[in-house]
């Protein structure tokens, strides 16, 4: 029974991790990464590694100590981000990262709680939680990695798959309209709404810092290339990467209804909405408690 | 000194009072008949005592908010009824896997589906035990009166905090809406969550299978990694190895089953000499008690075993009951679920009669049981 003698995944990855050495430019974020878990599970050329790096940099720059940061992820490739960060991290059931984070924020409002998960996790199976959390304006930083497809499960149609795109479950082209994510977030009441790609690292970093700073529901849609999406649509991965760089235009004041991602049209990026007048939900909850207790 | 305060409460109100006495400081729920009064009570009372009350968008959100809040250090309860309980099952499985303390009250109504929302039933017994996928175990407690609602909710909090496990309290609509005099203790002792003393104490591993691992608090630099995937002692995912999964699944299983002496409670009456026995739980036991007294007054030796803990279950009292009895009757507000345990326990050593009745808010009346017992015994 040779298989019984094989190393566990854990031992294997620890053994492998000995080979992982980060280049000197990553010195600042190295303490925030569980490098013993490297290499990551992500495909070569996947955008998630860039997001991991940018998010870790944002933690460093936030001046909030790492122990006060919490990350909640759902299921899917993006759901693994929590497992590579050396902060308090939760990998929860599919679609439920936002309610889980809501519970944490209400129990410990002093923590900086971020949700990092995929488009399918947050907007399809978790769509109901997304709209209600935005409506309440609870102080969460929601980073939606939009790769236009369900990657981990083999490439199925999602609620952000562009019209006409091919997937395993839309082999003749997607018949559905995808979400216009910034418009949806705004309509539901989010305080901060932005869209960037993983390649716009400075702008994305600044947007994440802004999300940390704003006491309310922040949504950053992060477009990210996925080899599965490229393959299903007869694109070379490099073409997809190039598309996310060359077809994108930065326009902070773009009308939200123009932000739909459509084939052959420019993809608009920017920090679109910033509203600070709405109180955050956990603040209002605490205010009521204080008032009732005469504090 | 513990003072007792008398009050005239419904079962639902008693659940809420019991939770408040047990130090519950976070309630999350979604409205559903016939459990909503628990939510109303907590909405009014909890903020006054410094706790957080929150109404979620559905029961799936509810259970996940509850788990998140528990990891945030809160002592959490939620209450629901059949349809909501069904929606919570995946989350309850996650709470078991991640060893999250939590109390879930299910006020049973007629099902399946929407069924009869305002009518009592006891058909969620098996769901409370086995509703989640995979190998899992969560304790299930079943009070029979408002007084016991207080006592068993307190016990539920104590178990959940000590063993790091979600605990389910199962009542039915009759208990939820019956009003009785209760005595509420002024204070109770609930175990305080243990933190890891040093890095050798892992958050998901324990040398003693009966003892829950310490639970690292959030936001204090423990950098805990929590996942519903199979994980090792440190919380690191391992979705490939047999050893890691088997070790974890068995530890979670044993953590509850090896504590059965602490968890299992029952009431026995007249079983020393009973010629006819009853096995019961929840509101039905009130009719059984009355029926046994009526039967004894007619010269028929009747006895009963009432389960206060439905899971983990010891079959010994049921076996003991069957040793003397010629027949054992299992009355339930369902088509027969508890009867399966009785069959498992006593085999063919006594005649087993399943007496299931459900719908329309019809209780099982003592007179029906008296008639049935007399007929079975030919008296």
XYZ file of C-alpha atoms in Angstrom:
674
model
C 0.000 0.000 0.000
C 2.379 2.608 -1.201
C -0.099 5.466 -1.117
C -0.184 5.314 2.659
C 3.461 6.284 2.757
C 3.126 9.335 0.564
C 3.528 12.680 2.242
C 0.470 14.593 3.301
C -0.346 17.691 1.325
C 0.769 19.692 4.328
C 4.212 18.078 4.491
C 4.523 18.320 0.770
C 3.733 21.998 0.647
C 6.042 22.751 3.554
C 8.781 20.832 1.774
C 8.064 22.749 -1.404
C 7.911 26.042 0.424
C 11.578 25.769 1.272
C 12.260 26.547 -2.349
C 10.031 29.628 -2.314
C 12.026 32.743 -1.728
C 10.473 36.097 -2.391
C 12.447 38.684 -4.364
C 13.807 41.605 -2.291
C 11.055 43.970 -3.510
C 8.564 41.922 -1.514
C 10.423 42.344 1.796
C 7.768 44.733 3.130
C 4.908 42.284 2.636
C 6.736 39.041 3.385
C 5.635 38.921 7.055
C 2.026 39.153 5.866
C 2.235 36.108 3.601
C 2.045 32.486 4.662
C 4.907 31.585 2.333
C 4.983 28.100 3.817
C 1.754 27.588 1.861
C 3.400 28.597 -1.429
C 3.319 27.863 -4.298
C -0.281 28.982 -4.561
C -2.880 26.812 -6.254
C -3.457 29.409 -8.958
C -2.748 28.737 -12.642
C 0.258 30.380 -14.293
C -0.690 33.913 -15.433
C -3.713 34.080 -13.120
C -4.352 37.565 -11.766
C -4.997 36.520 -8.179
C -1.336 36.592 -7.164
C -1.176 40.256 -8.170
C -4.203 41.004 -6.058
C -2.684 39.137 -3.105
C 0.433 41.282 -3.421
C -1.508 44.539 -3.773
C -3.788 43.718 -0.852
C -0.807 42.859 1.361
C 0.803 46.155 0.376
C -2.417 47.944 1.285
C -2.327 46.357 4.754
C 1.244 47.609 5.204
C 0.309 51.110 4.016
C -2.945 51.268 5.953
C -1.168 51.965 9.247
C -3.736 49.670 10.842
C -1.760 46.901 12.605
C -2.055 43.523 10.843
C -3.766 41.934 13.866
C -6.671 44.351 13.417
C -7.231 43.213 9.831
C -9.524 40.278 9.076
C -10.109 38.727 5.671
C -13.124 36.586 4.835
C -13.200 34.610 1.590
C -15.784 32.321 0.089
C -15.318 29.366 -2.209
C -13.448 29.283 -5.503
C -9.974 30.261 -6.669
C -10.347 33.723 -5.133
C -11.569 32.109 -1.917
C -8.037 30.873 -1.299
C -6.662 34.376 -0.704
C -7.479 34.278 3.020
C -5.321 31.164 3.334
C -2.191 32.883 2.020
C -2.362 35.939 4.282
C -0.844 35.879 7.752
C -3.723 37.725 9.390
C -6.945 36.387 10.880
C -8.522 34.650 7.916
C -11.740 32.806 7.221
C -12.523 30.491 4.328
C -16.287 30.072 4.599
C -19.083 28.323 2.716
C -19.915 29.238 -0.876
C -21.464 32.697 -1.163
C -21.514 33.490 2.539
C -18.425 35.621 3.043
C -20.453 38.830 3.409
C -22.821 37.578 6.148
C -19.897 35.966 7.950
C -17.995 39.266 7.823
C -21.150 41.087 8.961
C -21.203 38.935 12.095
C -17.561 39.695 12.818
C -18.004 43.431 12.249
C -21.054 43.642 14.523
C -19.334 41.647 17.270
C -15.980 43.459 16.974
C -16.517 46.802 15.191
C -12.939 47.896 15.897
C -11.586 45.398 13.351
C -10.945 46.274 9.696
C -12.940 43.568 7.945
C -12.412 42.820 4.244
C -14.192 40.331 2.037
C -12.167 39.056 -0.917
C -13.944 36.610 -3.167
C -14.937 35.877 -6.704
C -17.749 37.226 -8.860
C -19.653 33.935 -8.687
C -19.285 33.697 -4.937
C -20.313 37.267 -4.123
C -22.734 38.128 -6.929
C -24.360 34.840 -7.962
C -24.809 32.498 -5.010
C -24.160 35.353 -2.566
C -26.067 38.040 -4.486
C -28.785 38.464 -1.891
C -26.246 39.106 0.867
C -24.398 41.599 -1.335
C -27.413 43.812 -2.003
C -28.562 43.797 1.623
C -25.124 44.502 3.074
C -24.798 47.437 0.648
C -28.265 48.677 1.601
C -27.369 48.617 5.302
C -24.041 50.297 4.565
C -22.138 48.105 6.994
C -18.436 48.974 7.094
C -16.971 46.140 5.036
C -14.411 46.320 2.231
C -15.707 44.016 -0.469
C -13.223 43.128 -3.191
C -14.884 41.203 -6.011
C -12.466 39.474 -8.323
C -14.253 39.379 -11.645
C -12.715 36.830 -14.015
C -15.983 36.508 -15.976
C -16.353 32.789 -15.314
C -16.403 29.973 -12.742
C -12.750 28.974 -13.043
C -12.217 26.379 -10.340
C -15.175 24.221 -11.300
C -14.099 24.019 -14.922
C -15.494 27.118 -16.598
C -19.220 27.636 -16.238
C -21.413 30.640 -16.878
C -21.605 33.271 -14.123
C -23.584 36.425 -13.466
C -20.714 38.529 -14.803
C -19.972 36.496 -17.942
C -20.209 38.917 -20.919
C -23.047 38.396 -23.341
C -22.093 35.975 -26.087
C -19.098 34.534 -24.216
C -18.599 30.791 -24.368
C -18.443 28.646 -21.273
C -19.016 24.965 -20.537
C -22.657 25.775 -19.775
C -23.100 28.300 -22.574
C -21.364 26.465 -25.420
C -23.344 28.475 -27.999
C -22.687 31.804 -26.326
C -24.059 33.453 -23.170
C -27.672 34.576 -23.603
C -27.818 36.475 -20.309
C -27.064 40.091 -19.535
C -24.250 40.311 -16.997
C -24.408 42.569 -13.953
C -23.117 46.089 -14.262
C -21.377 45.731 -10.910
C -20.654 49.392 -10.065
C -24.219 50.398 -10.971
C -25.627 47.560 -8.867
C -23.453 48.480 -5.883
C -24.414 52.139 -6.142
C -28.133 51.396 -6.507
C -28.019 49.220 -3.395
C -26.420 51.976 -1.352
C -22.660 51.357 -1.252
C -20.541 54.236 0.053
C -17.532 53.625 -2.176
C -17.584 52.019 -5.623
C -14.544 51.422 -7.832
C -13.407 49.204 -10.682
C -9.791 48.389 -11.530
C -7.853 45.490 -12.986
C -5.125 43.536 -11.236
C -2.639 45.254 -13.557
C -3.478 48.756 -12.304
C -1.609 48.089 -9.113
C -1.111 51.675 -7.898
C -4.696 52.684 -8.562
C -5.976 49.454 -7.043
C -3.769 49.936 -3.981
C -5.144 53.451 -3.511
C -8.701 52.215 -3.962
C -8.184 49.542 -1.281
C -6.725 52.167 1.068
C -9.767 54.341 0.393
C -12.034 51.375 1.175
C -10.229 50.870 4.507
C -10.647 54.541 5.300
C -14.333 54.904 4.434
C -16.676 53.882 7.229
C -19.328 52.247 5.100
C -19.851 49.561 2.490
C -17.069 49.702 -0.099
C -17.057 47.719 -3.309
C -14.058 47.289 -5.590
C -14.605 45.220 -8.696
C -11.217 43.904 -9.777
C -10.990 42.519 -13.299
C -8.605 39.624 -13.526
C -7.477 37.348 -16.368
C -8.366 33.674 -16.124
C -6.820 30.916 -18.235
C -10.085 28.992 -18.136
C -12.001 31.960 -19.560
C -9.351 32.448 -22.250
C -9.397 28.800 -23.214
C -13.183 28.543 -23.430
C -13.252 31.598 -25.722
C -10.372 30.646 -28.013
C -8.250 33.465 -26.691
C -4.587 33.242 -25.909
C -3.945 34.163 -22.279
C -1.630 36.938 -23.444
C -4.394 38.364 -25.617
C -6.720 38.440 -22.627
C -4.078 40.147 -20.499
C -3.422 42.643 -23.282
C -7.149 43.276 -23.601
C -7.410 44.170 -19.923
C -4.592 46.658 -20.435
C -5.446 48.169 -23.825
C -9.236 48.106 -23.847
C -9.525 49.800 -20.468
C -10.026 53.555 -19.991
C -9.898 55.432 -16.712
C -12.888 57.729 -16.267
C -13.740 58.456 -12.652
C -16.833 60.492 -13.475
C -18.295 58.062 -16.025
C -22.091 57.736 -15.818
C -22.711 54.439 -14.055
C -25.076 53.108 -16.701
C -22.176 53.212 -19.172
C -20.093 50.796 -17.142
C -21.526 47.562 -18.544
C -18.716 45.356 -19.844
C -19.541 44.546 -23.454
C -17.632 42.865 -26.262
C -15.595 45.243 -28.421
C -16.330 48.255 -26.261
C -13.870 49.987 -23.939
C -13.911 48.840 -20.318
C -14.214 51.854 -18.024
C -12.217 51.914 -14.790
C -12.158 54.389 -11.940
C -13.231 55.365 -8.458
C -16.815 56.167 -9.372
C -18.676 56.772 -6.139
C -17.598 58.158 -2.808
C -20.362 59.019 -0.332
C -19.506 59.740 3.251
C -22.795 61.143 4.499
C -24.468 57.823 5.320
C -23.709 56.436 8.794
C -22.383 52.902 8.844
C -24.696 50.208 10.126
C -22.548 48.973 12.992
C -22.094 52.577 14.204
C -25.886 53.076 14.280
C -26.295 49.761 16.116
C -23.774 50.805 18.755
C -25.369 54.257 19.072
C -28.749 52.722 19.916
C -27.160 50.473 22.549
C -25.330 53.446 24.091
C -28.471 55.567 24.106
C -30.561 52.839 25.754
C -27.914 52.366 28.403
C -27.622 56.093 29.022
C -23.933 56.136 28.119
C -26.308 33.523 46.094
C -28.583 32.707 43.230
C -31.980 34.345 43.491
C -34.987 33.035 41.623
C -37.378 35.407 39.939
C -40.889 34.189 39.176
C -42.521 35.108 35.898
C -45.449 33.990 33.750
C -43.929 33.264 30.364
C -44.575 31.424 27.125
C -42.029 28.887 25.948
C -40.705 31.330 23.364
C -40.302 34.070 25.980
C -38.674 31.561 28.317
C -36.139 30.653 25.609
C -35.249 34.332 25.324
C -35.045 34.796 29.115
C -32.888 31.703 29.451
C -30.532 33.033 26.797
C -30.263 36.413 28.519
C -29.481 34.767 31.866
C -26.848 32.654 30.112
C -25.158 35.844 28.917
C -26.223 35.726 25.291
C -25.062 39.051 23.846
C -25.745 38.555 20.147
C -28.996 37.508 18.539
C -29.516 37.206 14.811
C -32.606 35.833 13.128
C -35.159 35.997 10.372
C -38.908 36.134 11.081
C -40.723 32.815 10.941
C -43.819 31.405 12.589
C -44.002 30.020 15.268
C -40.632 31.201 16.561
C -40.855 34.962 16.002
C -41.667 35.911 19.611
C -38.164 34.838 20.599
C -36.861 37.385 18.117
C -39.279 40.085 19.312
C -38.182 39.570 22.910
C -34.498 39.764 22.018
C -35.032 42.837 19.787
C -36.532 44.643 22.774
C -34.334 43.366 25.592
C -30.878 42.714 24.170
C -29.797 46.274 23.246
C -30.850 47.467 26.721
C -28.338 45.019 28.148
C -25.555 46.022 25.771
C -26.037 43.170 23.319
C -26.467 43.244 19.556
C -29.765 42.329 17.929
C -29.790 41.885 14.176
C -32.409 40.872 11.627
C -30.813 39.247 8.592
C -32.092 38.965 5.013
C -32.699 35.212 5.246
C -31.775 32.171 7.318
C -28.678 31.437 5.268
C -27.325 34.864 6.159
C -28.541 34.354 9.731
C -26.520 31.243 10.447
C -23.389 32.679 8.836
C -23.689 35.983 10.696
C -24.116 33.956 13.881
C -20.923 31.991 13.189
C -18.990 35.157 12.322
C -20.193 36.860 15.513
C -19.229 33.835 17.588
C -15.693 34.003 16.202
C -15.849 37.714 17.040
C -16.185 36.659 20.677
C -19.961 36.983 21.114
C -22.243 34.467 22.839
C -24.740 33.895 20.065
C -28.235 32.501 19.641
C -30.628 32.255 16.726
C -34.133 30.799 16.522
C -36.140 29.564 13.586
C -38.671 26.986 12.457
C -38.651 24.098 9.953
C -38.157 25.914 6.616
C -35.548 28.237 8.104
C -33.880 25.341 9.882
C -33.553 23.574 6.529
C -31.868 26.651 5.040
C -29.422 26.783 7.949
C -28.145 23.244 7.590
C -25.057 23.983 5.489
C -24.033 26.682 7.946
C -24.583 24.386 10.923
C -22.244 21.895 9.244
C -19.663 24.673 8.880
C -20.076 25.542 12.571
C -19.460 21.894 13.494
C -16.412 21.669 11.230
C -14.917 24.932 12.512
C -15.890 24.188 16.142
C -17.934 27.331 16.621
C -20.028 27.761 19.809
C -23.600 28.678 18.944
C -27.164 27.948 20.082
C -29.862 27.285 17.463
C -33.493 27.010 18.544
C -35.888 25.249 16.194
C -39.565 25.693 17.009
C -41.123 22.778 15.143
C -44.195 23.220 12.957
C -45.954 20.989 10.479
C -43.965 20.154 7.349
C -42.644 19.326 4.845
C -42.390 22.547 2.842
C -44.619 25.329 4.131
C -46.921 22.728 5.685
C -49.030 24.290 8.420
C -47.039 27.210 9.716
C -48.979 27.796 12.923
C -49.507 24.175 13.927
C -47.380 22.039 16.196
C -45.331 19.016 15.108
C -42.307 16.979 16.126
C -41.120 15.994 12.686
C -37.707 17.710 12.756
C -36.124 15.229 15.156
C -34.123 13.441 12.492
C -33.280 16.666 10.694
C -31.880 18.133 13.912
C -29.572 15.132 14.190
C -28.756 14.372 10.569
C -29.660 17.445 8.505
C -26.074 18.199 7.488
C -24.111 16.325 4.848
C -21.144 14.258 5.932
C -20.214 12.722 9.271
C -21.142 15.179 11.965
C -22.697 15.436 15.381
C -24.305 18.318 17.251
C -26.122 17.931 20.593
C -29.928 18.252 20.488
C -31.930 19.182 23.611
C -35.710 19.004 23.955
C -37.528 20.870 26.744
C -41.160 20.076 27.567
C -42.224 23.269 29.338
C -41.382 26.966 29.596
C -39.446 26.226 32.802
C -37.369 23.640 31.016
C -36.869 26.014 28.073
C -34.959 28.244 30.489
C -32.966 25.370 31.968
C -32.061 23.686 28.707
C -31.173 26.891 26.863
C -28.746 27.637 29.694
C -27.391 24.115 29.367
C -27.137 24.566 25.592
C -24.941 27.641 26.042
C -22.793 25.846 28.611
C -22.232 22.844 26.329
C -21.614 24.937 23.233
C -19.002 27.124 24.923
C -17.287 24.207 26.639
C -17.190 21.815 23.690
C -16.987 24.415 20.892
C -19.988 22.950 19.144
C -23.331 24.293 17.910
C -26.170 23.057 20.126
C -29.726 22.672 18.859
C -32.725 23.240 21.114
C -35.824 21.603 19.716
C -39.231 22.742 20.915
C -42.603 22.640 19.218
C -45.366 25.148 18.706
C -47.324 23.922 21.756
C -44.425 24.644 24.097
C -43.575 27.861 22.268
C -47.013 29.332 22.912
C -48.056 27.805 26.244
C -47.764 30.146 29.190
C -46.689 28.889 32.601
C -45.120 30.149 35.788
C -41.347 29.893 35.594
C -38.495 30.559 37.963
C -35.565 32.372 36.413
C -32.178 32.158 38.131
C -30.450 35.502 38.633
C -27.122 34.113 37.456
C -25.653 30.981 35.983
C -22.136 29.790 35.272
C -21.245 29.349 31.634
C -17.703 28.129 30.872
C -15.423 30.851 29.556
C -13.760 30.107 26.218
C -10.209 28.946 26.604
C -7.529 30.803 24.633
C -4.357 29.078 23.501
C -1.719 29.428 26.235
C 1.178 29.241 23.798
C 1.782 28.248 20.181
C 1.949 24.537 21.099
C -1.775 24.673 21.844
C -3.284 24.419 18.412
C -6.734 25.849 17.600
C -7.946 22.669 15.887
C -6.175 19.896 17.729
C -6.536 18.462 21.195
C -4.557 15.707 22.924
C -7.667 14.684 24.902
C -10.524 13.766 22.549
C -13.094 14.804 25.165
C -11.720 18.312 25.428
C -12.270 21.029 22.823
C -9.158 22.803 21.583
C -8.713 26.397 22.765
C -10.386 29.045 20.600
C -8.122 31.915 19.606
C -9.846 35.311 19.818
C -9.969 37.499 16.730
C -7.968 40.676 16.403
C -5.251 39.842 18.906
C -2.490 38.581 16.665
C -3.201 34.856 16.790
C -3.566 34.958 12.992
C -6.023 32.135 13.058
C -6.924 30.404 9.823
C -10.439 28.998 9.803
C -11.811 26.842 7.018
C -14.711 24.506 6.425
C -12.419 22.328 4.322
C -10.614 19.455 5.990
C -7.799 21.017 8.010
C -4.974 19.983 10.296
C -4.422 21.084 13.914
C -3.200 24.503 12.762
C -6.256 25.106 10.593
C -4.359 24.574 7.334
C -6.371 22.992 4.559
C -5.570 19.465 3.555
C -8.082 18.226 1.044
C -6.073 15.255 -0.124
C -4.934 13.062 2.712
C -6.961 10.291 4.280
C -5.140 10.612 7.609
C -5.903 14.304 8.147
C -9.575 13.909 7.355
C -10.113 10.754 9.342
C -8.363 12.184 12.373
C -10.407 15.404 12.253
C -13.758 13.729 11.603
C -13.204 11.250 14.429
C -12.093 13.930 16.857
C -15.199 16.062 16.153
C -17.364 12.956 16.532
C -15.712 11.794 19.769
C -15.732 15.270 21.286
C -19.510 14.949 21.586
C -19.994 11.180 21.953
C -17.344 10.729 24.674
C -19.078 13.455 26.691
C -22.403 11.645 26.607
C -22.597 11.350 30.415
C -22.463 15.122 30.667
C -24.887 15.709 27.805
C -27.530 13.039 28.167
C -30.494 13.761 30.449
C -33.790 11.980 30.752
C -36.707 11.549 33.097
C -38.094 8.119 34.012
C -41.332 7.460 35.834
C -42.828 4.167 36.917
C -40.386 2.061 34.935
C -39.539 -0.284 37.847
C -42.751 -2.233 37.420
C -44.384 -0.947 34.252
C -46.357 -3.434 32.190
C -46.881 -0.794 29.507
C -44.233 1.788 28.696
C -44.057 5.039 26.762
C -41.035 6.745 25.206
C -41.546 10.429 24.567
C -40.072 13.930 24.295
C -41.228 17.552 24.113
C -44.869 18.568 24.417
C -46.183 15.028 23.865
C -44.636 13.949 27.167
C -47.189 16.112 28.987
C -49.982 13.919 27.635
C -47.959 10.786 28.354
C -47.475 11.799 31.985
C -51.197 12.371 32.432
C -52.041 9.119 30.648
C -49.694 7.120 32.900
C -51.341 8.551 36.015
C -54.815 7.766 34.650
C -53.712 4.226 33.777
C -52.246 3.675 37.242
C -55.515 4.864 38.796
C -57.236 2.166 36.723
C -54.779 -0.419 38.049
C -52.638 -0.590 34.906
C -48.950 -0.224 35.651
C -47.741 2.382 33.170
C -44.347 4.073 33.024
C -42.465 6.363 30.724
C -39.048 7.520 29.661
C -38.871 11.128 28.575
C -35.782 12.207 26.661
C -34.497 15.676 27.496
C -31.444 15.073 25.321
C -32.274 13.697 21.893
C -28.653 13.547 20.697
C -26.255 12.060 21.630
C -28.612 9.362 22.834
C -28.218 6.593 25.398
C -30.532 3.685 24.787
C -30.162 2.261 28.332
C -33.285 3.863 29.863
C -35.378 2.703 26.906
C -33.984 -0.824 27.279
C -34.711 -0.729 31.015
C -38.288 0.344 30.332
C -38.755 -2.503 27.895
C -37.462 -5.152 30.295
C -40.644 -5.149 32.358
C -43.123 -3.830 29.808
C -45.114 -6.091 27.533
C -45.397 -3.260 25.059
C -43.794 0.127 24.455
C -45.847 2.901 22.877
C -44.065 5.770 21.125
C -46.477 8.692 20.648
C -45.153 11.461 18.426
C -46.437 14.458 16.510
C -44.969 12.920 13.360
C -45.411 9.723 11.411
C -42.718 8.084 13.549
C -39.115 9.145 14.069
C -38.337 8.554 17.755
C -39.787 5.072 17.307
C -36.736 4.202 15.196
C -34.514 4.665 18.267
C -36.840 2.487 20.313
C -36.670 -0.240 17.673
C -32.893 0.062 17.640
C -32.777 -0.172 21.429
C -35.128 -3.020 22.248
C -35.462 -5.050 19.071
C -38.187 -7.631 19.571
C -37.945 -7.964 23.367
C -41.216 -6.046 23.691
C -43.969 -5.090 21.306
C -43.367 -1.621 19.861
C -46.287 0.548 18.850
C -45.694 3.718 16.885
C -48.485 6.199 17.539
C -47.971 9.038 15.109
C -50.382 11.889 14.621
C -49.699 15.233 13.016
C -51.494 18.224 11.525
C -54.110 20.801 12.306
C -52.703 21.566 15.730
C -54.156 18.320 17.081
C -52.313 17.176 20.178
C -52.115 13.568 21.290
C -54.683 13.472 24.083
C -54.119 11.501 27.311
C -57.459 9.734 26.748
C -56.257 8.355 23.392
C -53.172 6.922 25.042
C -55.194 5.413 27.880
C -57.499 3.748 25.367
C -54.596 2.501 23.271
C -52.697 1.101 26.282
C -55.808 -0.652 27.611
C -56.452 -2.201 24.209
C -52.846 -3.362 23.828
C -52.958 -5.042 27.235
C -56.458 -6.437 26.639
C -57.761 -4.745 29.776
